[in-house]
CSV table of C-alpha atoms and ligand atoms in Angstrom, one decimal:
chain,number,residue,atom,x,y,z
A,1,MET,CA,23.3,-2.4,-17.7
A,2,GLN,CA,26.5,-4.0,-16.4
A,3,ILE,CA,25.8,-5.8,-13.2
A,4,ASP,CA,28.9,-5.6,-11.1
A,5,PRO,CA,28.5,-6.3,-7.3
A,6,THR,CA,31.9,-4.7,-6.6
A,7,ASP,CA,30.6,-1.4,-8.0
A,8,SER,CA,29.5,0.8,-5.2
A,9,ARG,CA,27.1,2.8,-7.5
A,10,ARG,CA,23.5,1.9,-7.2
A,11,PRO,CA,21.3,1.5,-10.3
A,12,GLU,CA,18.7,4.2,-10.5
A,13,ARG,CA,15.0,3.3,-10.7
A,14,ASP,CA,13.7,3.9,-14.2
A,15,LEU,CA,11.3,6.8,-14.0
A,16,PRO,CA,8.7,6.6,-16.8
A,17,SER,CA,8.8,9.5,-19.1
A,18,GLY,CA,6.0,12.0,-19.2
A,19,THR,CA,4.7,10.7,-15.8
A,20,MET,CA,2.9,14.0,-15.1
A,21,ALA,CA,1.1,14.0,-18.4
A,22,CYS,CA,0.0,10.4,-18.6
A,23,MET,CA,-2.5,8.2,-16.9
A,24,GLU,CA,-1.2,6.0,-14.0
A,25,ILE,CA,-2.6,2.7,-12.9
A,26,VAL,CA,-1.4,0.6,-10.0
A,27,VAL,CA,-2.0,-3.2,-9.9
A,28,ILE,CA,-1.6,-5.4,-6.9
A,29,ALA,CA,-0.5,-8.8,-8.3
A,30,GLY,CA,0.6,-12.3,-7.4
A,31,GLY,CA,2.2,-14.7,-9.8
A,32,VAL,CA,0.3,-16.5,-12.7
A,33,GLY,CA,-3.1,-14.8,-12.3
A,34,GLY,CA,-1.5,-11.4,-11.8
A,35,ALA,CA,0.9,-11.8,-14.6
A,36,ARG,CA,-1.7,-12.8,-17.2
A,37,PHE,CA,-3.9,-9.9,-16.2
A,38,LEU,CA,-1.0,-7.5,-16.4
A,39,ALA,CA,-0.2,-8.8,-19.9
A,40,GLY,CA,-3.8,-8.0,-20.9
A,41,LEU,CA,-3.7,-4.5,-19.3
A,42,VAL,CA,-0.5,-3.5,-21.1
A,43,THR,CA,-2.3,-4.1,-24.4
A,44,ALA,CA,-5.6,-2.6,-23.3
A,45,ALA,CA,-4.0,0.6,-22.1
A,46,PRO,CA,-1.2,1.6,-24.4
A,47,GLY,CA,0.7,4.6,-23.3
A,48,VAL,CA,-0.6,4.3,-19.7
A,49,THR,CA,2.0,4.1,-16.9
A,50,ILE,CA,1.4,0.8,-15.1
A,51,THR,CA,3.0,0.0,-11.7
A,52,ALA,CA,2.8,-3.6,-10.5
A,53,VAL,CA,3.1,-4.1,-6.8
A,54,VAL,CA,4.0,-7.8,-6.5
A,55,ASN,CA,3.7,-10.3,-3.7
A,56,THR,CA,7.1,-11.4,-2.3
A,57,GLY,CA,5.6,-13.5,0.5
A,58,ASP,CA,6.3,-16.6,-1.6
A,59,ASP,CA,10.0,-15.8,-1.8
A,60,VAL,CA,12.4,-18.5,-0.5
A,61,THR,CA,16.1,-19.2,-0.3
A,62,LEU,CA,17.0,-22.6,-1.8
A,63,HIS,CA,20.5,-24.0,-2.5
A,64,GLY,CA,21.8,-20.6,-1.3
A,65,LEU,CA,19.8,-18.7,-3.9
A,66,ARG,CA,17.1,-16.1,-3.4
A,67,ILE,CA,14.0,-17.0,-5.4
A,68,CYS,CA,11.1,-14.6,-6.0
A,69,PRO,CA,8.5,-16.7,-7.8
A,70,ASP,CA,5.8,-14.1,-8.3
A,71,LEU,CA,8.2,-11.3,-9.4
A,72,ASP,CA,9.8,-13.7,-11.9
A,73,THR,CA,6.4,-15.0,-13.2
A,74,VAL,CA,5.4,-11.4,-13.9
A,75,MET,CA,8.8,-10.4,-15.4
A,76,TYR,CA,9.0,-13.5,-17.6
A,77,THR,CA,5.3,-13.2,-18.7
A,78,LEU,CA,5.6,-9.5,-19.6
A,79,GLY,CA,9.0,-10.0,-21.1
A,80,ASP,CA,7.9,-12.9,-23.3
A,81,GLY,CA,10.2,-15.4,-21.6
A,82,ILE,CA,7.5,-17.4,-19.8
A,83,ASP,CA,6.7,-21.1,-20.5
A,84,PRO,CA,3.1,-20.6,-21.6
A,85,GLY,CA,2.0,-24.1,-20.8
A,86,ARG,CA,3.2,-24.1,-17.2
A,87,GLY,CA,2.5,-20.4,-16.7
A,88,TRP,CA,5.7,-20.1,-14.6
A,89,GLY,CA,9.4,-20.5,-15.4
A,90,ARG,CA,11.3,-20.1,-18.6
A,91,ARG,CA,10.3,-21.2,-22.1
A,92,GLY,CA,12.6,-23.9,-23.5
A,93,GLU,CA,13.8,-24.8,-20.0
A,94,THR,CA,16.1,-27.7,-19.2
A,95,TRP,CA,16.7,-29.3,-15.8
A,96,THR,CA,20.3,-30.5,-15.7
A,97,VAL,CA,21.2,-28.7,-12.5
A,98,LYS,CA,18.1,-29.9,-10.7
A,99,ASP,CA,18.9,-33.5,-11.7
A,100,GLU,CA,22.5,-33.1,-10.6
A,101,LEU,CA,21.4,-31.6,-7.2
A,102,ALA,CA,19.1,-34.6,-6.8
A,103,ALA,CA,22.0,-37.0,-7.5
A,104,TYR,CA,23.8,-35.4,-4.5
A,105,GLY,CA,20.7,-35.9,-2.4
A,106,ALA,CA,20.7,-32.1,-1.9
A,107,GLU,CA,17.3,-31.2,-0.5
A,108,PRO,CA,14.8,-29.8,-1.4
A,109,THR,CA,14.3,-31.9,-4.5
A,110,TRP,CA,10.7,-30.9,-4.9
A,111,PHE,CA,11.2,-27.3,-6.1
A,112,GLY,CA,11.5,-26.8,-9.9
A,113,LEU,CA,14.7,-24.9,-10.5
A,114,GLY,CA,15.3,-24.8,-14.2
A,115,ASP,CA,18.7,-24.1,-15.7
A,116,ARG,CA,17.7,-20.9,-17.5
A,117,ASP,CA,15.8,-19.7,-14.5
A,118,LEU,CA,18.9,-20.3,-12.3
A,119,ALA,CA,20.7,-17.4,-14.0
A,120,THR,CA,18.0,-15.0,-12.7
A,121,HIS,CA,18.5,-16.3,-9.2
A,122,LEU,CA,22.3,-16.1,-9.4
A,123,VAL,CA,22.2,-12.5,-10.5
A,124,ARG,CA,19.6,-11.6,-7.9
A,125,THR,CA,21.4,-13.3,-5.1
A,126,ARG,CA,24.7,-11.8,-6.1
A,127,MET,CA,23.2,-8.3,-6.1
A,128,LEU,CA,21.4,-8.8,-2.8
A,129,VAL,CA,24.6,-10.1,-1.2
A,130,ALA,CA,26.3,-6.9,-2.5
A,131,GLY,CA,23.8,-4.8,-0.7
A,132,TYR,CA,21.3,-3.8,-3.3
A,133,PRO,CA,17.7,-3.8,-2.1
A,134,LEU,CA,15.3,-6.1,-3.9
A,135,SER,CA,13.5,-3.2,-5.6
A,136,GLN,CA,16.7,-2.2,-7.3
A,137,VAL,CA,17.6,-5.8,-8.1
A,138,THR,CA,14.2,-6.1,-9.7
A,139,THR,CA,14.7,-3.0,-11.8
A,140,ALA,CA,18.1,-4.3,-12.9
A,141,LEU,CA,16.7,-7.7,-13.9
A,142,GLY,CA,13.9,-5.9,-15.8
A,143,GLU,CA,16.5,-4.1,-18.0
A,144,ARG,CA,16.9,-7.4,-19.8
A,145,TRP,CA,13.2,-8.3,-19.9
A,146,GLN,CA,11.7,-4.8,-20.5
A,147,PRO,CA,8.3,-5.8,-18.9
A,148,GLY,CA,6.7,-2.5,-20.0
A,149,VAL,CA,5.5,-1.8,-16.5
A,150,THR,CA,7.3,-0.5,-13.4
A,151,LEU,CA,7.8,-3.7,-11.4
A,152,LEU,CA,8.0,-3.2,-7.7
A,153,PRO,CA,8.3,-5.8,-5.0
A,154,MET,CA,5.7,-5.1,-2.2
A,155,SER,CA,8.6,-4.6,0.2
A,156,ASP,CA,12.4,-4.5,0.3
A,157,GLN,CA,12.3,-6.3,3.7
A,158,ARG,CA,12.1,-10.0,3.8
A,159,VAL,CA,8.5,-11.3,4.5
A,160,GLU,CA,7.9,-15.0,4.1
A,161,THR,CA,4.5,-16.6,4.3
A,162,HIS,CA,4.3,-19.7,6.5
A,163,VAL,CA,1.4,-22.1,6.8
A,164,VAL,CA,0.3,-23.5,10.2
A,165,VAL,CA,-0.5,-27.2,9.6
A,166,THR,CA,-0.8,-30.4,11.6
A,167,ASP,CA,2.1,-32.7,11.0
A,168,PRO,CA,0.4,-36.0,9.9
A,169,GLN,CA,3.2,-38.0,11.5
A,170,THR,CA,3.4,-36.4,14.9
A,171,GLY,CA,0.0,-34.8,15.2
A,172,ARG,CA,1.7,-31.6,16.3
A,173,GLN,CA,1.0,-28.2,14.8
A,174,GLN,CA,3.9,-26.6,13.0
A,175,ALA,CA,4.5,-23.7,10.6
A,176,ILE,CA,6.1,-24.6,7.3
A,177,HIS,CA,7.2,-22.3,4.5
A,178,PHE,CA,4.5,-21.6,2.0
A,179,GLN,CA,6.4,-23.2,-0.8
A,180,GLU,CA,6.8,-26.5,1.1
A,181,TRP,CA,3.0,-26.5,1.7
A,182,TRP,CA,2.1,-25.5,-1.8
A,183,ILE,CA,4.6,-27.5,-3.9
A,184,LYS,CA,5.8,-30.4,-1.7
A,185,HIS,CA,2.4,-31.1,-0.1
A,186,ARG,CA,0.3,-29.8,-3.1
A,187,ALA,CA,-1.7,-27.8,-0.4
A,188,ALA,CA,-3.1,-31.1,0.8
A,189,LEU,CA,-2.6,-30.3,4.5
A,190,ASP,CA,-5.4,-28.3,6.0
A,191,PRO,CA,-4.1,-24.8,6.7
A,192,ALA,CA,-5.1,-23.5,10.2
A,193,ALA,CA,-3.5,-20.1,9.5
A,194,PHE,CA,-1.2,-18.1,7.3
A,195,VAL,CA,1.6,-16.2,9.0
A,196,GLN,CA,3.7,-13.5,7.4
A,197,VAL,CA,7.1,-14.0,9.1
A,198,GLY,CA,9.0,-10.7,9.2
A,199,VAL,CA,6.0,-8.5,8.3
A,200,GLU,CA,6.3,-6.4,11.5
A,201,ASP,CA,9.5,-4.9,10.2
A,202,ALA,CA,8.4,-4.5,6.6
A,203,ARG,CA,7.4,-1.3,4.8
A,204,PRO,CA,6.2,-0.7,1.3
A,205,ALA,CA,9.1,-0.7,-1.2
A,206,PRO,CA,10.4,2.7,-2.5
A,207,GLY,CA,7.9,4.0,-5.1
A,208,VAL,CA,4.9,2.0,-3.9
A,209,VAL,CA,3.3,4.7,-1.7
A,210,GLU,CA,4.1,7.4,-4.3
A,211,ALA,CA,2.5,5.3,-7.0
A,212,PHE,CA,-0.8,5.0,-5.0
A,213,ALA,CA,-0.8,8.7,-4.2
A,214,THR,CA,-1.0,9.7,-7.8
A,215,ALA,CA,-2.8,6.7,-9.3
A,216,ASP,CA,-5.8,7.3,-11.5
A,217,ALA,CA,-7.0,3.8,-10.7
A,218,VAL,CA,-5.9,0.9,-8.5
A,219,VAL,CA,-6.7,-2.7,-9.6
A,220,LEU,CA,-6.6,-5.8,-7.5
A,221,ALA,CA,-5.7,-8.5,-10.1
A,222,PRO,CA,-7.6,-11.8,-10.0
A,223,SER,CA,-4.8,-13.2,-7.8
A,224,ASN,CA,-5.0,-15.3,-4.7
A,225,PRO,CA,-6.9,-13.2,-2.2
A,226,VAL,CA,-5.1,-14.7,0.8
A,227,VAL,CA,-1.4,-15.5,-0.2
A,228,SER,CA,-1.0,-12.9,-3.0
A,229,VAL,CA,-3.2,-9.8,-2.6
A,230,GLY,CA,-3.7,-10.5,1.1
A,231,THR,CA,0.1,-10.7,1.7
A,232,VAL,CA,0.7,-7.4,-0.2
A,233,LEU,CA,-2.0,-5.7,1.8
A,234,GLY,CA,-0.5,-7.1,5.1
A,235,VAL,CA,2.6,-4.9,4.8
A,236,PRO,CA,2.3,-2.2,7.4
A,237,GLY,CA,1.3,1.1,5.7
A,238,MET,CA,0.2,-0.6,2.4
A,239,ARG,CA,-3.5,-0.5,3.0
A,240,GLU,CA,-3.4,3.1,4.1
A,241,ALA,CA,-1.3,4.0,1.0
A,242,LEU,CA,-3.8,2.2,-1.3
A,243,LEU,CA,-6.8,3.9,0.3
A,244,SER,CA,-5.1,7.3,-0.1
A,245,THR,CA,-5.4,6.9,-3.9
A,246,PRO,CA,-7.4,9.6,-5.7
A,247,GLY,CA,-8.6,7.0,-8.2
A,248,ARG,CA,-11.2,4.3,-8.0
A,249,VAL,CA,-10.2,0.8,-6.6
A,250,VAL,CA,-11.4,-2.1,-8.8
A,251,GLY,CA,-11.0,-5.8,-8.0
A,252,LEU,CA,-11.4,-8.8,-10.3
A,253,SER,CA,-12.7,-12.1,-8.9
A,254,PRO,CA,-10.3,-15.0,-9.1
A,255,ILE,CA,-13.3,-17.3,-8.4
A,256,VAL,CA,-15.5,-18.2,-11.3
A,257,GLY,CA,-18.6,-20.3,-10.8
A,258,GLY,CA,-17.6,-21.2,-7.3
A,259,SER,CA,-14.2,-22.5,-8.0
A,260,VAL,CA,-10.7,-21.3,-8.9
A,261,VAL,CA,-10.0,-21.2,-12.6
A,262,ARG,CA,-6.6,-22.8,-12.2
A,263,GLY,CA,-4.4,-23.6,-9.2
A,264,MET,CA,-5.3,-24.3,-5.6
A,265,ALA,CA,-6.3,-21.0,-4.1
A,266,ASP,CA,-9.5,-22.6,-2.8
A,267,ARG,CA,-7.3,-24.3,-0.2
A,268,CYS,CA,-6.4,-20.9,1.2
A,269,LEU,CA,-9.8,-19.2,1.5
A,270,PRO,CA,-11.4,-21.3,4.3
A,271,ALA,CA,-8.5,-20.5,6.7
A,272,LEU,CA,-9.7,-16.9,6.7
A,273,GLY,CA,-13.4,-17.9,6.7
A,274,ILE,CA,-13.9,-16.6,3.2
A,275,GLU,CA,-16.6,-18.4,1.2
A,276,ILE,CA,-15.3,-19.8,-2.1
A,277,SER,CA,-17.4,-17.6,-4.4
A,278,ALA,CA,-17.1,-14.3,-6.2
A,279,GLU,CA,-19.4,-12.8,-3.6
A,280,GLY,CA,-17.3,-14.3,-0.7
A,281,VAL,CA,-14.1,-12.7,-2.0
A,282,GLY,CA,-15.8,-9.4,-2.8
A,283,ARG,CA,-17.2,-9.2,0.7
A,284,HIS,CA,-13.8,-10.1,2.2
A,285,TYR,CA,-12.3,-7.1,0.4
A,286,GLY,CA,-15.3,-5.0,1.3
A,287,ALA,CA,-16.6,-1.6,0.3
A,288,ARG,CA,-14.2,1.3,0.4
A,289,SER,CA,-17.1,3.4,1.7
A,290,ASP,CA,-17.4,1.0,4.6
A,291,GLY,CA,-13.8,0.5,5.8
A,292,GLY,CA,-13.0,-2.0,3.0
A,293,LEU,CA,-11.1,-1.6,-0.2
A,294,LEU,CA,-13.4,-1.7,-3.2
A,295,ASP,CA,-15.2,0.9,-5.3
A,296,ALA,CA,-16.0,-1.7,-7.9
A,297,TRP,CA,-15.9,-5.6,-8.1
A,298,LEU,CA,-15.9,-7.5,-11.4
A,299,VAL,CA,-17.4,-11.0,-11.3
A,300,HIS,CA,-17.6,-13.5,-14.2
A,301,GLU,CA,-20.7,-13.1,-16.4
A,302,SER,CA,-22.3,-16.3,-15.1
A,303,ASP,CA,-21.8,-15.2,-11.4
A,304,THR,CA,-23.8,-12.9,-9.2
A,305,ALA,CA,-22.5,-11.1,-6.1
A,306,ASP,CA,-24.1,-8.9,-3.6
A,307,VAL,CA,-21.4,-6.8,-2.0
A,308,PRO,CA,-23.0,-3.8,-0.2
A,309,GLY,CA,-21.6,-0.4,-1.1
A,310,VAL,CA,-19.7,-1.8,-4.2
A,311,ASP,CA,-20.5,-1.3,-7.9
A,312,VAL,CA,-20.6,-5.0,-8.9
A,313,ARG,CA,-20.3,-5.7,-12.6
A,314,ALA,CA,-20.6,-9.1,-14.4
A,315,VAL,CA,-18.3,-9.4,-17.4
A,316,PRO,CA,-16.3,-12.3,-19.0
A,317,LEU,CA,-13.4,-13.0,-16.6
A,318,LEU,CA,-11.7,-16.0,-18.2
A,319,MET,CA,-8.2,-15.2,-19.4
A,320,SER,CA,-8.4,-17.9,-22.1
A,321,ASP,CA,-6.5,-16.0,-24.8
A,322,PRO,CA,-4.9,-12.5,-25.2
A,323,ALA,CA,-8.0,-11.0,-26.7
A,324,ALA,CA,-10.2,-12.2,-23.8
A,325,THR,CA,-7.6,-11.0,-21.2
A,326,GLN,CA,-7.4,-7.6,-22.9
A,327,ALA,CA,-11.2,-7.2,-22.9
A,328,MET,CA,-11.2,-8.1,-19.2
A,329,ALA,CA,-8.6,-5.4,-18.5
A,330,ARG,CA,-10.6,-3.0,-20.5
A,331,ALA,CA,-13.7,-3.8,-18.3
A,332,ALA,CA,-11.6,-3.1,-15.2
A,333,LEU,CA,-10.6,0.3,-16.7
A,334,ASP,CA,-14.2,1.1,-17.5
A,335,ALA,CA,-15.2,0.2,-13.9
A,336,ALA,CA,-12.4,2.5,-12.7
A,337,GLY,CA,-13.8,5.3,-14.9
A,338,VAL,CA,-10.5,5.7,-16.9
B,401,GDP,P1,0.2,-17.4,-8.2
B,401,GDP,O1,1.0,-16.6,-7.3
B,401,GDP,O2,0.9,-18.0,-9.3
B,401,GDP,O3,-0.7,-18.4,-7.4
B,401,GDP,O4,-0.8,-16.5,-8.9
B,401,GDP,P2,-1.9,-15.4,-8.5
B,401,GDP,O5,-2.1,-15.3,-7.0
B,401,GDP,O6,-1.5,-14.1,-9.2
B,401,GDP,O7,-3.2,-15.9,-9.2
B,401,GDP,C1,-3.8,-17.2,-8.9
B,401,GDP,C2,-5.2,-17.0,-9.0
B,401,GDP,O8,-5.5,-16.6,-10.4
B,401,GDP,C3,-6.0,-18.3,-8.8
B,401,GDP,O9,-6.6,-18.1,-7.5
B,401,GDP,C4,-7.0,-18.3,-9.9
B,401,GDP,O10,-8.3,-18.4,-9.3
B,401,GDP,C5,-6.9,-17.0,-10.6
B,401,GDP,N1,-7.0,-17.2,-12.0
B,401,GDP,C6,-6.2,-17.9,-12.9
B,401,GDP,N2,-6.7,-17.8,-14.1
B,401,GDP,C7,-7.8,-17.1,-14.1
B,401,GDP,C8,-8.7,-16.6,-15.1
B,401,GDP,O11,-8.6,-16.9,-16.3
B,401,GDP,N3,-9.7,-15.8,-14.7
B,401,GDP,C9,-9.9,-15.5,-13.4
B,401,GDP,N4,-10.9,-14.7,-13.0
B,401,GDP,N5,-9.0,-15.9,-12.4
B,401,GDP,C10,-8.0,-16.6,-12.8
B,402,CA,CA1,2.5,-16.8,-5.7
């Protein structure tokens, strides 16, 4: 597709062919954990229509560019453009622009903005400035990457997660952008709370409510329960839309053996009083039959969890290679009865 911001026509969302006939699965996802799981699901469920509803609470504007880290991680992972070692950003990345910005003293210098990656942010920002909503921008970017799933931002409205912390210098409480807390401070400052700035005015992006309404299964990826899945579910109307689904709702634990497999998600859970265990996260999501979300909850084979009202299953949950990830996705589909 030609991307021309002076063109008043809007790109149409790709509608999957044979939607009526084929199975539909909706996945709520964050960045790395969500992307890897989705990659496994695509291979475990060939021919199935998959819609990924992706967290945009991590989005940030830096150097005048709109950056959507979780959407990009999913898009690059499914489009085979990801750096597999880092788990984010482009393979074969170079950092010339980042170094040049630092030479100007242009803050922030702590965010990894690669040269290849920059092209994505340039195209996205250009389209947003021209008036395209993020959902259509995401579709347009996906025409290059062909992720094999319908990639939807949770919302077209801007929602940015901020973290309430105590400034070590002044001793005062302040809210800083999630990226500043996560990357600059390596999540070292104790979070008192997570705030979704702008969420009151947000609504699910076009296609999200419709996808839940016809889904044969909804899967909560093993993503961060607070700042990935929690942020998506915080969009007004999202929870209700999810619960309207005729399919079963299955979650996968991001906690294995009492700790996060990779990353720093354990820094987020205590702020919401969630115990760092598969049981703790399962209970936080709760049973659908009891005002919560889950019909089934998958925990790692070495873990146990008692989540009242939920079908708890212990299966291997380590995404160590494509075959293991595919098997994990298959287990989620089994738990969903599809
Ligand atoms: P982010 O936005 O890049 O932080 O990614 P997500 O929110 O999608 O996923 C981060 C979560 O993935 C972390 O909390 C990890 O606990 C979880 N995770 C990463 N790798 C694995 C894995 O192999 N197995 C399981 N069960 N969880 C994982
Ligand atoms: Ca993220």
